[in-house]
Amino acid sequence: MVRRASPTPEPLPANLSAGQIKAAIPKLERRLRELEAVSIDCWDDAIKNELDALQMKVEETLSSVFGPNTLELKRYEVVKFWLHVPMWYNRPSTPQELVDGYTEAISKAISKLKTAVSLLEEQLDDMGESPGGQALRAYEGLDLHSEIDRAAGRLYQDGHHANAIENAVKALNGLVRLRSGIDDKDGTSLMELVFSPKNPILKFNDLADESDHNEQRGFMMMFSGAVAGLRNPRAHKLIDDDAERALEFIAFVSLLAKLLDEAVKA
C-alpha cells in the first residue's frame, strides 16, 4: 500500500511579542547594512561565494526572526541570488550577466528587509512599545502645568515635537509677563529683569541670605536658559526633536511654570 505524503501545513502568522520585535529589528538592520555595502565592480568565483554566503545569512536571519513556516518568512523570502541570473542552454552566463543578476537580487533583498523593518516598527507603535509610543504614554501620565499642557499637548500627541517645545516656552514666557506685569520685554531680558537676584519683581524665597540669593539666581538662569536654549533655536530653524527628548523638555518647562506659580511679588 502506497503511503500518501502528509500535506504541507499552511503557513501561520509569526505573532511576535514586543520583546521579540525589539530583538528582531537590529538583526534585520545588520543584514541590511551588509547588503547595502555590496558593490560589484567585477566578477570571479570569490565574489560569487561571498555573495552566496551573504544570501544564506539573510535567509537564516529571516528564519530565526519569524520562525519556520510563517507568513512573514514567506512574504520576505530572499531567494538564491543566482536565480536572478539568466541561464542559457548553449553558453554560460557572461560576467556582466552575473553582475547584473546579483545586483538585481541584492536590490530586491534590500527592499524586502526595509519593508520588514518598517512594518515591525509600526507593530511596535501599535503596541505602544516603540520609543515614540512609550514617550506618548509617559506624556499622558505626567501632571503638567495646565497652561503648558494646553499650549503643547495636542502638538506633542500629533508628533510635532519641536513645535510643542516652542509653544511650551512661549506659554511660559506669557505667564511670566502676566505674573510680573512686564509686557515690554521678552525672552532672556524679561527673565533677567523679573527674577534678578539683586532687585527681583518676582522672588522664589525670602532672599534672606547668600543661599537664597544663589537659589534666585539659579532659577533666573533656568528660565533664561529655557528661552535661549529651547524656544529661540526652534523659532529660527528646523529641528527634529525625538519624542523622548521633547517629553523631557516639556516636563522641564512645566516645572518652571509650577515654580512661577509659587513665586511672590518682591
Tab-separated table of C-alpha atoms in Angstrom:
chain	number	residue	atom	x	y	z
A	1	MET	CA	0.000	0.000	0.000
A	2	VAL	CA	1.416	3.379	-1.006
A	3	ARG	CA	1.563	5.823	1.864
A	4	ARG	CA	0.358	9.278	0.967
A	5	ALA	CA	2.637	12.174	1.751
A	6	SER	CA	1.408	14.386	4.555
A	7	PRO	CA	0.056	17.685	3.230
A	8	THR	CA	2.271	20.701	3.808
A	9	PRO	CA	0.767	22.738	6.641
A	10	GLU	CA	-0.456	26.208	5.793
A	11	PRO	CA	1.905	28.985	6.946
A	12	LEU	CA	0.767	30.832	10.047
A	13	PRO	CA	1.358	34.407	11.273
A	14	ALA	CA	4.510	34.783	13.359
A	15	ASN	CA	2.640	36.710	16.099
A	16	LEU	CA	5.831	38.156	17.564
A	17	SER	CA	5.759	39.695	21.011
A	18	ALA	CA	7.015	43.234	21.602
A	19	GLY	CA	10.222	41.807	23.043
A	20	GLN	CA	10.764	39.590	20.016
A	21	ILE	CA	10.169	42.518	17.669
A	22	LYS	CA	12.660	44.669	19.564
A	23	ALA	CA	15.238	41.882	19.258
A	24	ALA	CA	14.412	41.284	15.583
A	25	ILE	CA	14.822	44.819	14.247
A	26	PRO	CA	18.585	45.158	14.977
A	27	LYS	CA	19.225	41.726	13.429
A	28	LEU	CA	17.460	42.688	10.220
A	29	GLU	CA	19.162	46.095	10.179
A	30	ARG	CA	22.546	44.341	10.444
A	31	ARG	CA	21.795	42.288	7.343
A	32	LEU	CA	20.507	45.428	5.618
A	33	ARG	CA	23.788	47.237	6.232
A	34	GLU	CA	25.709	44.285	4.813
A	35	LEU	CA	23.545	44.198	1.692
A	36	GLU	CA	23.745	47.964	1.186
A	37	ALA	CA	27.542	47.815	1.469
A	38	VAL	CA	27.806	45.468	-1.538
A	39	SER	CA	29.313	46.990	-4.661
A	40	ILE	CA	30.062	44.595	-7.534
A	41	ASP	CA	32.715	46.080	-9.816
A	42	CYS	CA	33.981	42.826	-11.314
A	43	TRP	CA	33.217	39.110	-11.160
A	44	ASP	CA	35.024	35.973	-10.060
A	45	ASP	CA	34.334	32.867	-8.012
A	46	ALA	CA	35.442	34.515	-4.766
A	47	ILE	CA	32.885	37.306	-5.178
A	48	LYS	CA	30.167	34.788	-6.057
A	49	ASN	CA	30.935	32.683	-2.983
A	50	GLU	CA	30.931	35.754	-0.734
A	51	LEU	CA	27.563	36.937	-2.047
A	52	ASP	CA	26.022	33.470	-1.846
A	53	ALA	CA	27.165	33.284	1.778
A	54	LEU	CA	25.522	36.663	2.434
A	55	GLN	CA	22.252	35.388	0.946
A	56	MET	CA	22.394	32.404	3.295
A	57	LYS	CA	22.952	34.741	6.261
A	58	VAL	CA	19.905	36.785	5.249
A	59	GLU	CA	17.855	33.620	4.827
A	60	GLU	CA	18.918	32.309	8.241
A	61	THR	CA	18.218	35.660	9.923
A	62	LEU	CA	14.707	35.811	8.483
A	63	SER	CA	14.048	32.258	9.642
A	64	SER	CA	15.325	32.960	13.157
A	65	VAL	CA	13.280	36.169	13.394
A	66	PHE	CA	9.940	34.939	12.066
A	67	GLY	CA	10.193	31.202	12.618
A	68	PRO	CA	9.711	28.372	10.116
A	69	ASN	CA	6.569	28.102	8.011
A	70	THR	CA	5.273	31.574	8.825
A	71	LEU	CA	3.500	34.022	6.547
A	72	GLU	CA	6.186	36.621	7.217
A	73	LEU	CA	9.018	34.255	6.289
A	74	LYS	CA	7.261	33.512	3.002
A	75	ARG	CA	6.479	37.191	2.374
A	76	TYR	CA	10.062	38.390	2.900
A	77	GLU	CA	11.799	35.343	1.445
A	78	VAL	CA	15.117	36.168	-0.207
A	79	VAL	CA	15.725	33.513	-2.839
A	80	LYS	CA	19.145	32.380	-4.013
A	81	PHE	CA	20.828	35.287	-5.752
A	82	TRP	CA	21.880	33.169	-8.738
A	83	LEU	CA	18.214	32.599	-9.624
A	84	HIS	CA	18.174	36.187	-10.930
A	85	VAL	CA	20.903	35.382	-13.471
A	86	PRO	CA	19.731	34.361	-16.979
A	87	MET	CA	20.652	30.779	-17.800
A	88	TRP	CA	21.371	29.588	-21.348
A	89	TYR	CA	21.454	26.095	-22.845
A	90	ASN	CA	24.119	26.886	-25.399
A	91	ARG	CA	26.538	29.033	-23.384
A	92	PRO	CA	27.433	30.029	-19.831
A	93	SER	CA	26.239	33.307	-18.389
A	94	THR	CA	28.618	36.166	-19.047
A	95	PRO	CA	30.340	38.006	-16.173
A	96	GLN	CA	28.174	41.059	-16.880
A	97	GLU	CA	25.001	38.965	-16.739
A	98	LEU	CA	26.158	37.588	-13.400
A	99	VAL	CA	26.895	41.077	-12.081
A	100	ASP	CA	23.516	42.385	-13.271
A	101	GLY	CA	21.615	39.395	-11.901
A	102	TYR	CA	23.231	39.513	-8.484
A	103	THR	CA	22.832	43.298	-8.337
A	104	GLU	CA	19.115	42.945	-9.065
A	105	ALA	CA	18.792	40.201	-6.439
A	106	ILE	CA	20.506	42.301	-3.788
A	107	SER	CA	18.323	45.309	-4.614
A	108	LYS	CA	15.198	43.189	-4.144
A	109	ALA	CA	16.547	41.759	-0.885
A	110	ILE	CA	17.206	45.267	0.429
A	111	SER	CA	13.665	46.315	-0.465
A	112	LYS	CA	12.179	43.309	1.343
A	113	LEU	CA	14.230	43.819	4.501
A	114	LYS	CA	13.413	47.527	4.604
A	115	THR	CA	9.729	46.677	4.344
A	116	ALA	CA	10.059	44.085	7.105
A	117	VAL	CA	11.800	46.535	9.441
A	118	SER	CA	9.288	49.293	8.691
A	119	LEU	CA	6.302	47.051	9.398
A	120	LEU	CA	7.861	45.708	12.596
A	121	GLU	CA	8.401	49.279	13.776
A	122	GLU	CA	4.743	50.001	13.002
A	123	GLN	CA	3.750	46.968	15.063
A	124	LEU	CA	5.728	48.326	17.996
A	125	ASP	CA	3.968	51.666	17.584
A	126	ASP	CA	0.592	49.944	17.567
A	127	MET	CA	1.578	48.106	20.751
A	128	GLY	CA	2.735	51.358	22.325
A	129	GLU	CA	6.190	49.818	22.675
A	130	SER	CA	8.219	51.960	20.304
A	131	PRO	CA	10.254	54.821	21.811
A	132	GLY	CA	7.595	57.196	20.457
A	133	GLY	CA	4.750	55.114	21.862
A	134	GLN	CA	6.399	54.803	25.254
A	135	ALA	CA	7.052	58.542	25.361
A	136	LEU	CA	3.434	59.261	24.421
A	137	ARG	CA	2.176	57.046	27.244
A	138	ALA	CA	4.590	58.762	29.605
A	139	TYR	CA	3.322	62.182	28.458
A	140	GLU	CA	-0.254	61.190	29.183
A	141	GLY	CA	0.786	60.169	32.691
A	142	LEU	CA	2.513	63.456	33.520
A	143	ASP	CA	0.959	66.054	35.794
A	144	LEU	CA	1.879	69.001	33.604
A	145	HIS	CA	1.087	72.613	34.392
A	146	SER	CA	-2.293	73.258	32.782
A	147	GLU	CA	-1.136	76.192	30.629
A	148	ILE	CA	1.896	74.310	29.354
A	149	ASP	CA	-0.216	71.274	28.531
A	150	ARG	CA	-2.753	73.485	26.764
A	151	ALA	CA	-0.016	75.034	24.639
A	152	ALA	CA	1.961	71.879	23.846
A	153	GLY	CA	-0.255	68.839	24.386
A	154	ARG	CA	-2.010	68.497	21.046
A	155	LEU	CA	1.131	69.277	19.070
A	156	TYR	CA	3.101	66.689	21.021
A	157	GLN	CA	0.453	63.994	20.608
A	158	ASP	CA	0.316	64.673	16.864
A	159	GLY	CA	4.088	64.191	16.596
A	160	HIS	CA	5.028	67.868	16.112
A	161	HIS	CA	7.642	67.723	18.846
A	162	ALA	CA	9.708	70.811	18.020
A	163	ASN	CA	6.578	72.962	17.710
A	164	ALA	CA	5.309	71.583	21.009
A	165	ILE	CA	8.533	72.592	22.762
A	166	GLU	CA	8.481	76.056	21.196
A	167	ASN	CA	4.847	76.605	22.181
A	168	ALA	CA	5.508	75.411	25.731
A	169	VAL	CA	8.242	78.017	26.175
A	170	LYS	CA	6.086	80.720	24.558
A	171	ALA	CA	3.382	79.897	27.102
A	172	LEU	CA	5.930	80.130	29.915
A	173	ASN	CA	7.103	83.499	28.591
A	174	GLY	CA	3.494	84.714	28.565
A	175	LEU	CA	2.928	83.512	32.126
A	176	VAL	CA	5.995	85.406	33.335
A	177	ARG	CA	4.728	88.567	31.652
A	178	LEU	CA	1.304	88.103	33.205
A	179	ARG	CA	2.584	87.434	36.718
A	180	SER	CA	5.171	90.215	36.658
A	181	GLY	CA	3.142	92.873	34.855
A	182	ILE	CA	6.064	93.454	32.464
A	183	ASP	CA	4.800	93.483	28.894
A	184	ASP	CA	7.516	95.458	27.100
A	185	LYS	CA	10.229	92.819	27.397
A	186	ASP	CA	10.594	89.292	26.098
A	187	GLY	CA	12.826	86.267	26.368
A	188	THR	CA	16.049	86.362	28.337
A	189	SER	CA	15.827	90.102	29.027
A	190	LEU	CA	12.384	89.527	30.569
A	191	MET	CA	13.632	86.667	32.739
A	192	GLU	CA	16.716	88.547	33.901
A	193	LEU	CA	14.630	91.575	34.861
A	194	VAL	CA	11.808	89.700	36.584
A	195	PHE	CA	13.974	87.224	38.503
A	196	SER	CA	17.101	89.324	39.123
A	197	PRO	CA	18.593	88.252	42.471
A	198	LYS	CA	19.554	91.878	43.215
A	199	ASN	CA	16.218	93.557	42.538
A	200	PRO	CA	13.578	90.988	41.533
A	201	ILE	CA	9.981	91.611	40.605
A	202	LEU	CA	9.128	88.004	41.472
A	203	LYS	CA	11.073	86.032	44.040
A	204	PHE	CA	11.198	82.346	44.921
A	205	ASN	CA	12.259	82.792	48.546
A	206	ASP	CA	12.834	85.470	51.188
A	207	LEU	CA	16.264	86.450	49.817
A	208	ALA	CA	17.424	86.474	53.420
A	209	ASP	CA	20.966	85.217	52.872
A	210	GLU	CA	23.527	84.230	50.264
A	211	SER	CA	21.963	80.793	49.803
A	212	ASP	CA	18.594	82.389	48.989
A	213	HIS	CA	20.243	84.736	46.503
A	214	ASN	CA	22.054	81.818	44.861
A	215	GLU	CA	18.774	79.946	44.506
A	216	GLN	CA	17.116	83.018	42.990
A	217	ARG	CA	19.999	83.409	40.539
A	218	GLY	CA	19.857	79.727	39.625
A	219	PHE	CA	16.138	79.843	38.882
A	220	MET	CA	16.612	83.024	36.849
A	221	MET	CA	19.217	81.203	34.749
A	222	MET	CA	16.879	78.232	34.285
A	223	PHE	CA	14.108	80.484	32.962
A	224	SER	CA	16.557	82.338	30.714
A	225	GLY	CA	18.004	79.045	29.504
A	226	ALA	CA	14.579	77.726	28.564
A	227	VAL	CA	14.062	80.703	26.268
A	228	ALA	CA	17.575	80.797	24.822
A	229	GLY	CA	18.091	77.057	24.543
A	230	LEU	CA	14.629	75.722	23.752
A	231	ARG	CA	12.449	78.408	22.171
A	232	ASN	CA	14.846	80.531	20.141
A	233	PRO	CA	16.567	77.761	18.125
A	234	ARG	CA	13.205	76.240	17.137
A	235	ALA	CA	11.857	79.639	16.117
A	236	HIS	CA	14.711	80.205	13.657
A	237	LYS	CA	15.489	76.806	12.142
A	238	LEU	CA	14.014	73.360	11.608
A	239	ILE	CA	14.860	70.979	14.442
A	240	ASP	CA	13.752	67.359	14.503
A	241	ASP	CA	13.216	66.507	18.177
A	242	ASP	CA	12.504	62.891	19.027
A	243	ALA	CA	9.539	62.086	21.266
A	244	GLU	CA	11.538	61.218	24.361
A	245	ARG	CA	13.734	64.325	24.321
A	246	ALA	CA	10.717	66.546	23.613
A	247	LEU	CA	8.903	64.991	26.566
A	248	GLU	CA	11.799	65.846	28.860
A	249	PHE	CA	11.976	69.434	27.597
A	250	ILE	CA	8.228	69.986	28.021
A	251	ALA	CA	8.321	68.488	31.522
A	252	PHE	CA	11.159	70.899	32.356
A	253	VAL	CA	9.158	73.889	31.109
A	254	SER	CA	6.157	72.676	33.116
A	255	LEU	CA	8.328	72.553	36.238
A	256	LEU	CA	9.356	76.162	35.647
A	257	ALA	CA	5.698	77.162	35.278
A	258	LYS	CA	4.912	75.500	38.611
A	259	LEU	CA	7.830	77.317	40.239
A	260	LEU	CA	6.450	80.543	38.794
A	261	ASP	CA	3.088	79.824	40.441
A	262	GLU	CA	4.861	79.672	43.799
A	263	ALA	CA	6.849	82.885	43.291
A	264	VAL	CA	5.666	86.054	45.038
A	265	LYS	CA	5.972	89.752	44.301
A	266	ALA	CA	9.071	91.246	45.887
